[in-house]
Every structure is written in C-alpha cells, then in structure tokens.
Coordinates of C-alpha atoms in Angstrom, one line a residue:
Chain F
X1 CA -36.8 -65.6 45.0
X2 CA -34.7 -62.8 45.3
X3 CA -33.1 -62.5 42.2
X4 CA -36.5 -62.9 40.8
X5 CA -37.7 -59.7 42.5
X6 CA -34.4 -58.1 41.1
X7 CA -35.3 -58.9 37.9
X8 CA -38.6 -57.8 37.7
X9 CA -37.3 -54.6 39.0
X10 CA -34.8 -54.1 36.8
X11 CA -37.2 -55.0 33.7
X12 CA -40.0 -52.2 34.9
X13 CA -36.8 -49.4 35.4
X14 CA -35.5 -50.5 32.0
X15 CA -38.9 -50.4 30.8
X16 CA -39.4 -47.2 32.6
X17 CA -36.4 -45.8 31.3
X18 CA -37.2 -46.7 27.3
X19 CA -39.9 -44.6 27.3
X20 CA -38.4 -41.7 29.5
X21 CA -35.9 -41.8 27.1
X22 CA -38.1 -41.7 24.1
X23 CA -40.0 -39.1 25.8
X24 CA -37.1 -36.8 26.4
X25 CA -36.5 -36.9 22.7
X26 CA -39.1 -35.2 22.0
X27 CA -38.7 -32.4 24.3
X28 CA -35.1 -32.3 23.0
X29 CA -36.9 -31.0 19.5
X30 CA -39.3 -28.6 21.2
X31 CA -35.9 -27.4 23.5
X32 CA -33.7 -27.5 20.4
X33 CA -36.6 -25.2 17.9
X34 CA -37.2 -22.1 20.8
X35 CA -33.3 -22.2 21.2
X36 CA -33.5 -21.6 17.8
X37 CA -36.0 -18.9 16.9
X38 CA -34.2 -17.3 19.8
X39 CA -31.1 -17.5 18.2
X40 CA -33.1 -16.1 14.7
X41 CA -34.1 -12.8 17.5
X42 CA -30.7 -12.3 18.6
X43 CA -29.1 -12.9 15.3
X44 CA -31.7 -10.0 13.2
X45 CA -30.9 -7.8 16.6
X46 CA -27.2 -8.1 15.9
X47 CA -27.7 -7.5 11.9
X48 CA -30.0 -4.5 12.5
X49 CA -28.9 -2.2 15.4
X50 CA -24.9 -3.8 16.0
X51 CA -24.1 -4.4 12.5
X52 CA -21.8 -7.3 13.5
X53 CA -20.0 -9.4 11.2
X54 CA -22.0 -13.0 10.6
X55 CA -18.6 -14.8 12.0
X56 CA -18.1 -12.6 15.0
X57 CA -22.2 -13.2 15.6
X58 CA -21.8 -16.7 16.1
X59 CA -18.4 -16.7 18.0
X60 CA -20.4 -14.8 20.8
X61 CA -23.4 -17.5 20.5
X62 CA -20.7 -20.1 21.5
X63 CA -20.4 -18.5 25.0
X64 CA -24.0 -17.9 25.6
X65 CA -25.3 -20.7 27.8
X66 CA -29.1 -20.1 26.1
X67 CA -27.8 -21.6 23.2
X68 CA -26.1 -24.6 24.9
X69 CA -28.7 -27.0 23.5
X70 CA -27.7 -26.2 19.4
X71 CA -25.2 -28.3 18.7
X72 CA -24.4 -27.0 15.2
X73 CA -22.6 -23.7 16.9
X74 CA -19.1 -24.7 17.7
X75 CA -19.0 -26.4 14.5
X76 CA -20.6 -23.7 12.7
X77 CA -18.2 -21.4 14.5
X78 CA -15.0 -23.1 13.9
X79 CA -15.7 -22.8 9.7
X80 CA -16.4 -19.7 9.7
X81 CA -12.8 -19.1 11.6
X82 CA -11.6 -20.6 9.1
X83 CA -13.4 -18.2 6.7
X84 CA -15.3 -21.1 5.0
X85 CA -18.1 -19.4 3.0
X86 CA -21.1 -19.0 5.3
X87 CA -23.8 -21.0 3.0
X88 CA -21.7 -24.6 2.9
X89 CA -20.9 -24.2 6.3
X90 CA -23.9 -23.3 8.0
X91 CA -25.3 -26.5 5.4
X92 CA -23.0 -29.2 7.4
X93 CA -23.8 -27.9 10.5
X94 CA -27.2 -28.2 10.6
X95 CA -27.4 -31.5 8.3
X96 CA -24.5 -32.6 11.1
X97 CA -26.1 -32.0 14.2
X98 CA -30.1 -32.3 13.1
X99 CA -30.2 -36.0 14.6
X100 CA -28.6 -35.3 17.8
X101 CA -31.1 -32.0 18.0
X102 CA -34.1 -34.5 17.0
X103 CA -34.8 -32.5 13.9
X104 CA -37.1 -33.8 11.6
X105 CA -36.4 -33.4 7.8
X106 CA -39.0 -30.3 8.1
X107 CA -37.1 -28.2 10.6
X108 CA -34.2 -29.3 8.9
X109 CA -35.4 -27.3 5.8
X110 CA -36.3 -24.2 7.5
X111 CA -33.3 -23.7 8.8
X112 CA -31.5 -24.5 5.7
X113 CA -32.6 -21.8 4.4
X114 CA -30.9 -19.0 6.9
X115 CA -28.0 -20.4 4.6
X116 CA -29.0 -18.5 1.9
X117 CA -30.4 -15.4 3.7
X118 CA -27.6 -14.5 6.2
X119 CA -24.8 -12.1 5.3
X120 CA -26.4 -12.0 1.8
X121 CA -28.1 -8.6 1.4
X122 CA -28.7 -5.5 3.5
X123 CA -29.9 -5.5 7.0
X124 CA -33.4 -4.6 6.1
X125 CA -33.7 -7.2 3.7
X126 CA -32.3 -9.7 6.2
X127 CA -34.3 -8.9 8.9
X128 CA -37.8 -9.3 6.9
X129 CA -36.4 -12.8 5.6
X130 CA -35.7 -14.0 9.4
X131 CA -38.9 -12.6 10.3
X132 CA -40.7 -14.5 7.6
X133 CA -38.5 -18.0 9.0
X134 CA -39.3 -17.3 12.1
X135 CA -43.2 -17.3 11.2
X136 CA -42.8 -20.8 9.4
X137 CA -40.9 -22.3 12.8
X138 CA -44.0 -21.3 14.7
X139 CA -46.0 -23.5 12.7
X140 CA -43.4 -26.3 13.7
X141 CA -42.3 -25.0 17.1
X142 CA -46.4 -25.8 17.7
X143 CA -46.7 -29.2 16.0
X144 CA -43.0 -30.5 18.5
X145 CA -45.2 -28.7 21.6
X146 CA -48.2 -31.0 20.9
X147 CA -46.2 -33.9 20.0
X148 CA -44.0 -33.5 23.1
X149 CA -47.1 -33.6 25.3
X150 CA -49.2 -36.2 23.4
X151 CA -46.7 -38.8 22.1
X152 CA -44.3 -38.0 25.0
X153 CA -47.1 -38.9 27.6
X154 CA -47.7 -42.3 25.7
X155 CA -44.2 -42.9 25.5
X156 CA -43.9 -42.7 29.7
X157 CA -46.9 -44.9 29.9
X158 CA -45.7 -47.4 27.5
X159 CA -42.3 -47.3 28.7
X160 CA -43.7 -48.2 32.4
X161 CA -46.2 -50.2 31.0
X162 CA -44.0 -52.8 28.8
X163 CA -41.5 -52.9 31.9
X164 CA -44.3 -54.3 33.5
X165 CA -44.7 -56.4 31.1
X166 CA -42.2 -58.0 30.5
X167 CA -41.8 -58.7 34.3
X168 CA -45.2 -60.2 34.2
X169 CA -43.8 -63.0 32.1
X170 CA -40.6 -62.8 33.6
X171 CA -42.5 -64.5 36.5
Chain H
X1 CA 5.6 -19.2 -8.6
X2 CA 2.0 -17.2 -7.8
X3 CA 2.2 -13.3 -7.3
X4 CA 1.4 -12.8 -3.9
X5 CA -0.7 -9.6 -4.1
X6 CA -2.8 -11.0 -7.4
X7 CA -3.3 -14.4 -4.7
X8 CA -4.0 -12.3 -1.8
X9 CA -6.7 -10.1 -3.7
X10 CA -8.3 -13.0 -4.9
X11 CA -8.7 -14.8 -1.9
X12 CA -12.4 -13.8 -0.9
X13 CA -13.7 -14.6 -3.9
X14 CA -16.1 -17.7 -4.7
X15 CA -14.5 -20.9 -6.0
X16 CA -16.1 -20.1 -9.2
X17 CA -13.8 -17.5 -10.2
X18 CA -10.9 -17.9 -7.8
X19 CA -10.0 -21.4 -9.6
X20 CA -9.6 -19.9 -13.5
X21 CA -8.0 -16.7 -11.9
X22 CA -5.4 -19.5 -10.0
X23 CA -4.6 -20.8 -12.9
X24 CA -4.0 -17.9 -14.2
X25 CA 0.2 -17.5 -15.5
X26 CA 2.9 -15.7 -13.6
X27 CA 3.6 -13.2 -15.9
X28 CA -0.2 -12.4 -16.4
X29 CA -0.6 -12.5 -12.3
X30 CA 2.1 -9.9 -11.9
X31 CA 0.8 -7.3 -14.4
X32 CA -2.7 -7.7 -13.6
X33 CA -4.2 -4.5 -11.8
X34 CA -7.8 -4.4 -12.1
X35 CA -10.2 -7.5 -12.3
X36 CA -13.4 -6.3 -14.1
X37 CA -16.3 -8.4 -13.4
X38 CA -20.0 -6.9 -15.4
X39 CA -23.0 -8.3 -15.3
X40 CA -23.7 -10.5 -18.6
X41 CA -20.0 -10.0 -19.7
X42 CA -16.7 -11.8 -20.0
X43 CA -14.4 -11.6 -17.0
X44 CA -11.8 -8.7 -17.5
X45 CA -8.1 -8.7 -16.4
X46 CA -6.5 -5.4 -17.5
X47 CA -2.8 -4.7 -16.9
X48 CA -0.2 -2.3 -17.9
X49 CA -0.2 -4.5 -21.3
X50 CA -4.0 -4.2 -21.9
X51 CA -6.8 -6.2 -21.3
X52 CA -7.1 -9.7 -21.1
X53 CA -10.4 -12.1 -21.0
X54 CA -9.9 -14.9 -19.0
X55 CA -11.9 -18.8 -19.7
X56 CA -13.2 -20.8 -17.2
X57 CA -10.1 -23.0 -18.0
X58 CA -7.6 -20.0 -16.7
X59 CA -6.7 -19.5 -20.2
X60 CA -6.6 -15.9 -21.1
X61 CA -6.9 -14.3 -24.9
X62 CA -6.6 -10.8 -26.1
X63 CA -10.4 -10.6 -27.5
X64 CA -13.5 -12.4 -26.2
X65 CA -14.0 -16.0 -26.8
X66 CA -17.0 -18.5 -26.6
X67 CA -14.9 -20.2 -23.9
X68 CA -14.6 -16.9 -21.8
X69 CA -16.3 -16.8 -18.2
X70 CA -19.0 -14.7 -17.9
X71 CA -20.1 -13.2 -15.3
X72 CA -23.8 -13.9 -14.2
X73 CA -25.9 -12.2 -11.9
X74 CA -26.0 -14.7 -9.3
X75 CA -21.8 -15.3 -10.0
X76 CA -21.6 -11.4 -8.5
X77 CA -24.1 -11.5 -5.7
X78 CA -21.4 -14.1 -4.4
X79 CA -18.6 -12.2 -5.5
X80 CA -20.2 -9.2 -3.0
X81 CA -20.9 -11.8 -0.5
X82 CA -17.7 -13.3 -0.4
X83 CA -16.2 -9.9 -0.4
X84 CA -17.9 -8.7 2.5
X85 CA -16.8 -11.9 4.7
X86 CA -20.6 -13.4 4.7
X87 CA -21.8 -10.3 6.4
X88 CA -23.0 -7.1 3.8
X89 CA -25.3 -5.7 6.5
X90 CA -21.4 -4.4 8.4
X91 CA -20.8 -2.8 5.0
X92 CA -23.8 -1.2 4.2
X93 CA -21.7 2.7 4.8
X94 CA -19.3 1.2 2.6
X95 CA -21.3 -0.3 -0.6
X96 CA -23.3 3.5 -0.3
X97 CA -20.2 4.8 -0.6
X98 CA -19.2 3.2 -3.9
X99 CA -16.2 0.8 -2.6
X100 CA -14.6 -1.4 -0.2
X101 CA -11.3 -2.2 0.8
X102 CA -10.2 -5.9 1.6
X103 CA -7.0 -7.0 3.5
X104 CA -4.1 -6.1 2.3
X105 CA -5.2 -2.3 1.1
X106 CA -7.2 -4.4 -2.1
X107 CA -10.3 -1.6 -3.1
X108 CA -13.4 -3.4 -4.6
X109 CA -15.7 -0.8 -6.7
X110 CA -19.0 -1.5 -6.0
X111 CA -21.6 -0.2 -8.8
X112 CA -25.7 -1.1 -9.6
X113 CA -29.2 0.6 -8.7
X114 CA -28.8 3.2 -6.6
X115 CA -31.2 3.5 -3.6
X116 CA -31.2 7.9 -3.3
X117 CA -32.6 9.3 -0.6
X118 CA -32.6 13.3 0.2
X119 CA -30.0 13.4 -2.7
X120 CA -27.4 10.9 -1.3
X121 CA -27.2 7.2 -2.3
X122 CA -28.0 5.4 0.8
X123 CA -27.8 1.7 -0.6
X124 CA -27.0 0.1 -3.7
X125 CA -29.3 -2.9 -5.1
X126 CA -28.7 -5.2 -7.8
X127 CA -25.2 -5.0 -8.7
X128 CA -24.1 -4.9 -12.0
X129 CA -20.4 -4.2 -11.7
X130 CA -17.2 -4.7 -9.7
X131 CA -13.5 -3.5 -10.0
X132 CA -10.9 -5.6 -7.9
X133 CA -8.1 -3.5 -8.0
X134 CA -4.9 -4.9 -6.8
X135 CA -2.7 -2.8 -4.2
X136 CA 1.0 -3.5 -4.6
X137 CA 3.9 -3.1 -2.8
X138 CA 7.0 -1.6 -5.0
X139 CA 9.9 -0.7 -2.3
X140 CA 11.7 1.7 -4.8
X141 CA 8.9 3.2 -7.2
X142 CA 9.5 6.6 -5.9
X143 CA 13.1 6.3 -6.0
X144 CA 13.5 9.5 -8.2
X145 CA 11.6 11.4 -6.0
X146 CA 13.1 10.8 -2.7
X147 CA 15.2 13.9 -2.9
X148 CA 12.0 15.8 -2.8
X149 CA 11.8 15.1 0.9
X150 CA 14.6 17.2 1.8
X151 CA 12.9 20.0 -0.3
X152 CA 11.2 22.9 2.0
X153 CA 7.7 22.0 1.2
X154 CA 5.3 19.3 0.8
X155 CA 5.0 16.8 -2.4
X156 CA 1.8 16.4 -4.4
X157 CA 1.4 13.4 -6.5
X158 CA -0.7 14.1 -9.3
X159 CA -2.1 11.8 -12.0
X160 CA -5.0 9.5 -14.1
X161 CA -6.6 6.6 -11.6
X162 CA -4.5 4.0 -12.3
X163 CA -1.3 5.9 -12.5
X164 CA 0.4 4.2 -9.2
X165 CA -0.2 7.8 -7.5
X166 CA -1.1 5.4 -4.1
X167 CA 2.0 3.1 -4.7
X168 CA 4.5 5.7 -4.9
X169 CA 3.0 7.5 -2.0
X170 CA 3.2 4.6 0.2
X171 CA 7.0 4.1 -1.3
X172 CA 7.9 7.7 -0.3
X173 CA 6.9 7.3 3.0
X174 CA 8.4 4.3 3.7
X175 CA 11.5 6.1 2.3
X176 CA 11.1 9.4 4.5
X177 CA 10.4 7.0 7.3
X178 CA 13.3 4.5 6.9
X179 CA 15.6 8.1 6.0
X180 CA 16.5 7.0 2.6
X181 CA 17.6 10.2 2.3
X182 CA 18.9 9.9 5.1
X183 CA 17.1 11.8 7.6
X184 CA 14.5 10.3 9.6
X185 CA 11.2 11.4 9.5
X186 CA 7.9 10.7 11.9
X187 CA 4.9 10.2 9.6
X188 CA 1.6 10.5 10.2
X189 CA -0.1 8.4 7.4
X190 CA -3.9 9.3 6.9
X191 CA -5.7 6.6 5.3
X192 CA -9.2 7.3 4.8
X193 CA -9.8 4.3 2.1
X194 CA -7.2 1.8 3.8
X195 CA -5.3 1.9 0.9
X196 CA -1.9 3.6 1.5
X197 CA -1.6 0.7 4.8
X198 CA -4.3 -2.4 4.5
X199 CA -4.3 -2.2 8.1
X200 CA -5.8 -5.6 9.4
X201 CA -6.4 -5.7 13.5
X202 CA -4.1 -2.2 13.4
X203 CA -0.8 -3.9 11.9
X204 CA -0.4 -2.6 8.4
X205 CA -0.3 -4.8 6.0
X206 CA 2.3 -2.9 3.7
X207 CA 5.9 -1.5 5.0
X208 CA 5.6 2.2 6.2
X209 CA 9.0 2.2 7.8
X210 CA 9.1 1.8 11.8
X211 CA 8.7 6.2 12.2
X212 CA 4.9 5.6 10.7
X213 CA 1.6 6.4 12.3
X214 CA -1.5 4.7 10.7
X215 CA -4.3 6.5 11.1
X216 CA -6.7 4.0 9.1
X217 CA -10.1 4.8 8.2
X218 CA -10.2 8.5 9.8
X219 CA -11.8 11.0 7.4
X220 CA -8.7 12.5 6.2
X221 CA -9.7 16.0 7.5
X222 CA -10.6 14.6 10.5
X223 CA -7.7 12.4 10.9
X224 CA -5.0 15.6 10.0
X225 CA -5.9 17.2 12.7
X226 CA -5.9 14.5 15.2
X227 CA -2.2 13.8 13.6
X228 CA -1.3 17.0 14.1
X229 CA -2.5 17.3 17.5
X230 CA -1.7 13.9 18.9
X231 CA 1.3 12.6 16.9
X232 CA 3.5 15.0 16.5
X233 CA 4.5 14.4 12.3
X234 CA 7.0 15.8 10.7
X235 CA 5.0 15.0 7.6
X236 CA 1.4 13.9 7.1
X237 CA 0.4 12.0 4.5
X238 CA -3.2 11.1 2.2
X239 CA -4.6 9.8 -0.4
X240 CA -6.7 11.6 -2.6
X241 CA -7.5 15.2 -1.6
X242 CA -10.5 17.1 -2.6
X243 CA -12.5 18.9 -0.7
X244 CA -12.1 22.2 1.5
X245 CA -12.2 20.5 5.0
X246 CA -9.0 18.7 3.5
X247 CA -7.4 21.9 2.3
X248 CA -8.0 23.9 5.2
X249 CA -6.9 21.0 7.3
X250 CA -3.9 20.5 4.8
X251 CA -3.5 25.0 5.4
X252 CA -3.5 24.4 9.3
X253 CA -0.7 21.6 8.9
X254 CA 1.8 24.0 7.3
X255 CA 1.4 26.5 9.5
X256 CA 2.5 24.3 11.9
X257 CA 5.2 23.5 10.2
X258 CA 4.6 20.0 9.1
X259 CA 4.6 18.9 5.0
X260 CA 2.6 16.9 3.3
X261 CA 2.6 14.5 1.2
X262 CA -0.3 13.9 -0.8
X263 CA -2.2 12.5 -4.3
X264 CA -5.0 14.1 -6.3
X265 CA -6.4 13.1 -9.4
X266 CA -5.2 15.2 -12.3
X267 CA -3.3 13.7 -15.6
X268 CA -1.7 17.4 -16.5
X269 CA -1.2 20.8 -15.5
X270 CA -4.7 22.2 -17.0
X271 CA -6.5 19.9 -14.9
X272 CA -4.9 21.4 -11.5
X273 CA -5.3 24.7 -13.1
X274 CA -9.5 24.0 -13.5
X275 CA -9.5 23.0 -9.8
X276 CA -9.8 26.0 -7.5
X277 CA -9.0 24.0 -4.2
X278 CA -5.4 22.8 -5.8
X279 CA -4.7 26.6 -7.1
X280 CA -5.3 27.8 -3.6
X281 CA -3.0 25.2 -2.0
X282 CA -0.2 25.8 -4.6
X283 CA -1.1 29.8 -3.9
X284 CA -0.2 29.3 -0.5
X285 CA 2.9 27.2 -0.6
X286 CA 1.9 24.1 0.6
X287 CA 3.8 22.1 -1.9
X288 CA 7.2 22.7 -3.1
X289 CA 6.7 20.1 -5.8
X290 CA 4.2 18.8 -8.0
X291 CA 4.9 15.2 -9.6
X292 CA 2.6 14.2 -12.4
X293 CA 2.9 10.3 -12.9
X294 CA 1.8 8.3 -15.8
X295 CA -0.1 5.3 -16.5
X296 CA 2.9 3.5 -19.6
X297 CA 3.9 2.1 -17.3
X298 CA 2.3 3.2 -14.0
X299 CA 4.1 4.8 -11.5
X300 CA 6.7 6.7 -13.8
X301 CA 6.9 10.3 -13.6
X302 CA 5.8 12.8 -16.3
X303 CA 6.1 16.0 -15.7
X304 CA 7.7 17.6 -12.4
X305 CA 6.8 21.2 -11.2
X306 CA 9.3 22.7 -9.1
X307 CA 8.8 25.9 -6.7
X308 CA 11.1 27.7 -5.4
X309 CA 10.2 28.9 -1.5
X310 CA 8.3 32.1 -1.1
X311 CA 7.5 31.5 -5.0
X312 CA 3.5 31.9 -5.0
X313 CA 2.1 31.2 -8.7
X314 CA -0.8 32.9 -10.0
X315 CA -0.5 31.2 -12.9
X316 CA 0.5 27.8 -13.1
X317 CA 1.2 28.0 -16.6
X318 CA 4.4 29.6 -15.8
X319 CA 5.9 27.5 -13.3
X320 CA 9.3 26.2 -13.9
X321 CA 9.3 22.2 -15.5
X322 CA 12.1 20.7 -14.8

C-alpha cells in the first residue's frame, strides 16, 4: 500500500513539475526579451554620450549581473576579442544561444538585425536604428507577457492536472 | 615570405579584399605604399614603381582589366567598418577630420559627403574613397643625415606627401636616441597623427631608441609644451608643422634651448619661400638645416640647405646648397 502512495506522489510531483517546467520556459523568453531591450538602452547610451568601442561595450556587459540571463554575451564577447568582425559574430551568438533563451524565430530576427546596425555608422544614426528595434521588441516583449501569463497558467494546471492523472490510473 | 607592414596594414580589412591583397607577391608587397580603394573603381596598389590594379584572384597588371576588383559601395562601408574595429561612432572626431590611423602608425584617408556645419566638416557620409597608406620601418633611411644632429640647430624635413618625410623622421630619432652619432639624446616625440610611433596601449609600435618619449595623439602645439615642461628633451620632434600655435610653440622650444626636428610639406625651395610661417622660423634660426627629400625613390634627399649659426636669411634664395 505504501509504495502505492509513493507512486502516486511521485506521478502528481512529476506531473507537477512538467508543467512548472514548461511554465518557466516561457517566463525565461519574457526574462530573456527585457534583458534585452535593456541591453539595446545601455548599449545606444554607451554609443551616444561614452563613445565606447562596440568590443569594450560588451566586455563590460559580461560583468553586469542584469544581463546574467543573455546567454549570447560571453560568447559574443570572446569573438570580438578575437577581433572577429562584429556582424558574423554577433549572428552565431544569437542563432547559438536563441533556444536556451526560448527565442522564437521572430525575436530571433529582430535581434539579428543589431548585426547590421552596430558599429556601422555614426552615433546618431545608430541610435535612431536601436530606437526603431527597440519599438519592434515591444510588440514581442507584449505577445511573451501574455503568453507567459495565459499559456504558462495552463501549463501549471495541466502539469498538476496530468500528475493526477496518471496517479488515478496508477491506482 | 609576406612583408610584414603590407600584412599588418591589411589586417582590418574585410575578407573580400584582404584574400586578393594576400595573395598578393613579395616583391609587389614590399613596394606597395598606398592602397587606393574608389567607389565604382578598380582597386589601386601604387608603389615607388607605379601603380598596379589588383584581380580578385591577387593577380596584379599594369592597366585595368575585366578581371580587376572593384570596389563597390557596400565593399567600402565594410572597409570603414572593419577599419574602425566595429565601432565608427568612437571615430566620429577622426572620420571629420579626414583620417585615421590603425595599429602600427598605418593612416587611412577617409573622403565622401561632407556633413558642414558653421564652416567645419562635422561628419562625413557616404564614402566614396580611401587611401591605406602603409607606415614602414627603414632603420637607416636617414643615414646621410645623422651628422645633422650634432649641428647647432634643429633639422626640417621637407618634401611632396609620399616622399618618406615621416620614415626618415622616425629613423633620425631613433638614431639621435640610440647616439648613432654617438651622443645620446632624450627625445620628446610629438605624434599628433600616431604616425611617427603607432602607439598601441602606450608601447610604440616602431623603434624610437630607449631615450624616447611618445607623446601620441597630443595636438602637437599642445603636446611641445607639455614636452618641454615635463620631459625635459634635448630634442622634440613632429610631424607635419603648419600653423602658428606650432611655430610659436616650435619659437618657445629654442629659446629653451631644445632643437627640433620636424617635416612640412614642401617639394622645393619656392614652396617654403611662399609660406610665411616657415620664413619666420628659418628667420629666427630654428633650423640649422633644411633637407628636401624626394619621392624616385622615397626617402632620398634632394636638395640640402645648410645655415651657418647666427646666419638669418631674408632671402632663401640665397642660402648656401650644399
């Protein structure tokens, strides 16, 4: 009888856990895209009053514990040490790290295309093309926020609810 | 084996170019000075031996080809981003400016639309030209003139751009520094453009002797007087003087009793004669020796005026040639 109890347990936590896990996911985008347009602030702050060099930018991200969550940097960072041009590298990183960061193809794209703008003209000219990225993350910044709470909600449930499940006909 | 400068100063740029100009023959890499890159056109090598266009293959020819690698609009908004490590917005001063100078004392000229505001250009937009100049390192070039530094006064270099006026600067201080002649000399090298050193994190990248101060990317009138103060030179040193901040600055050095050695663009003696800033410095004895240098092949000397101390010329028309 006892064992049966520990089963059923163990199938509602692992249950549970499924859709915690799935749930978490999702919050990992909406984490992963604020990081982000923060890092899009900081970086046209850098370009327009500091003047920093791209590479020295993102060697002083690495440090920064806001940016913990983007997983691209240290990779990112490490090519451009290496004085890999800034487009391909910037490229791998993000087409490298979008899974773990729960990127869909979308955000993907849209940061892509800081590949292009970065390092590539003046400061003024930089700074209106982040500012113009940073308006087409909102719209996906918005649709990861209502995903997160929607699907990520039903994901608990479900999780909880096939552990439940299963222990049902477990027993 | 590769010429290490020509390798160096092509470095930066994007795989595009940098493979043909790899490939690229010894003998070409060594002469090359200048790589011309303009919008539309054929990619340029010129040398002491002319000018060469260059294929996408590496092969070079004498007169433009169909095979020959021109250079596209988008092929040069690389080339400046490449240049400028990724990052144009840290060398925004320096595109306004006309030029940059990589590692290893390189100079890029920069030319396209000019953005003028309050009659100075503040920006430039849509490139349409660049000039990769190659800095070299001949231990020797100014061998002929290193008596000079035991002169009384200072040594003006004078000659057409791309006469090696910068190459045998940087050769005669390494000479007065290392005392070639003999003596040992403390230099204070002023090097507004990053040319005469290629300073990189503060280490030069060319030989300046171990009695060499850099002062890199000081305006040179600006950086005289903090020599002068600080370091205490026996000579100073700059590239390129031409304006009165520099001559007065130049003027306060002497009286302290510190020479200087120095270039100026001017490819004979009627072209320091039109220039009232260079009649006023040989007026007052600043240099005891003029050395015009000419471009078959760069570096050699032309013409050599010679003044004998206390000798103030009115008229440089009658000063002695040796």
């Amino acid at each position: 009888m006892i064992w049966k109890v520990c089963g059923c347990v163990s199938l509602m936590i692992a249950g549970s856990l499924c859709g915690i896990w799935k749930a978490q996911q999702m919050d990992r985008r909406v984490q992963t895209l604020q990081a982000f347009e923060w890092l899009l602030k900081r970086i046209e702050a850098e370009i327009r009053y500091t003047r920093t060099p791209t590479a020295e930018i993102f060697a002083g991200f690495l440090a920064d514990p806001t940016f913990s969550k983007l997983s691209f940097l240290p990779e990112l960072a490490a090519s451009l040490r290496r004085a890999e041009p800034f487009a391909e590298a910037w490229e791998r990183a993000i087409c490298g790290a979008a899974p773990v960061m729960q990127w869909t193809k979308a955000d993907s794209r849209t940061a892509l295309l800081l590949g292009g703008i970065l390092g590539a003209a003046d400061a003024e000219s930089q700074s209106e093309a982040i500012a113009l990225l940073e308006a087409g993350l909102a719209a996906q910044q918005e649709e990861a926020k209502k995903n997160s709470q929607t699907l990520g909600r039903m994901y608990r449930s479900l999780g909880v609810l096939a552990g439940i499940g299963m222990a049902l006909l477990f027993v | 084996m590769p010429h290490s400068s020509y390798i160096a100063a092509i470095e930066r740029l994007p795989a595009e170019i940098q493979t043909p100009l790899r490939a690229v023959g010894d003998e070409i890499q060594k002469q090359v000075m200048e790589i011309r890159l303009r919008c539309g056109q054929p990619l340029q090598l010129r040398g002491g031996h002319g000018t060469f266009y260059l294929s996408a293959g590496g092969a070079v020819s004498l007169a433009p080809r169909s095979d020959n690698l021109i250079v596209s609009r988008r092929l040069l908004s690389d080339c400046l981003r490449r240049i400028c490590e990724d990052s144009v917005h840290s060398y925004e001063r320096e595109l306004a400016a006309g030029f940059l100078t990589l590692s290893g004392g390189h100079r890029v000229g920069i030319v396209g639309k000019a953005v003028v505001q309050d009659d100075s250009v503040t920006a430039i937009r849509e490139i349409s030209g660049m000039n990769l100049r190659i800095a070299r390192q001949i231990e020797g070039a100014a061998a002929p003139l290193y008596p000079l530094l035991e002169q009384w006064g200072g040594i003006l270099l004078a000659g057409e751009p791309g006469s090696g006026k910068t190459t045998v600067l940087r050769d005669l201080i390494l000479a007065a520094s290392t005392g070639k002649t003999g003596r040992r000399y403390t230099v204070s090298a002023v090097d507004e453009r990053e040319e005469i050193g290629g300073a990189r994190y503060g280490e030069p990248q060319f030989r300046l002797g171990e009695t060499t101060d850099l002062l890199s990317g000081y305006p040179k009138a600006k950086g005289m007087e903090i020599a002068l103060r600080a370091m205490s030179p026996d000579w100073i040193a700059c590239d390129e003087i031409g304006n009165d901040d520099e001559a007065a600055q130049i003027l306060q050095s002497m009286h302290s009793g510190v020479r200087v050695m120095a270039t100026v663009h001017a490819g004979q003696r009627e072209d320091l004669v039109s220039r009232p800033l260079i009649r006023r410095l040989l007026g007052a004895g600043v240099f005891s020796s003029v050395v015009f240098l000419g471009k078959n092949p760069p570096g050699r000397c032309v013409d050599l005026i010679e003044l004998g101390k206390g000798e103030l010329p009115h008229d440089l028309e009658s000063l002695r040639l040796r």
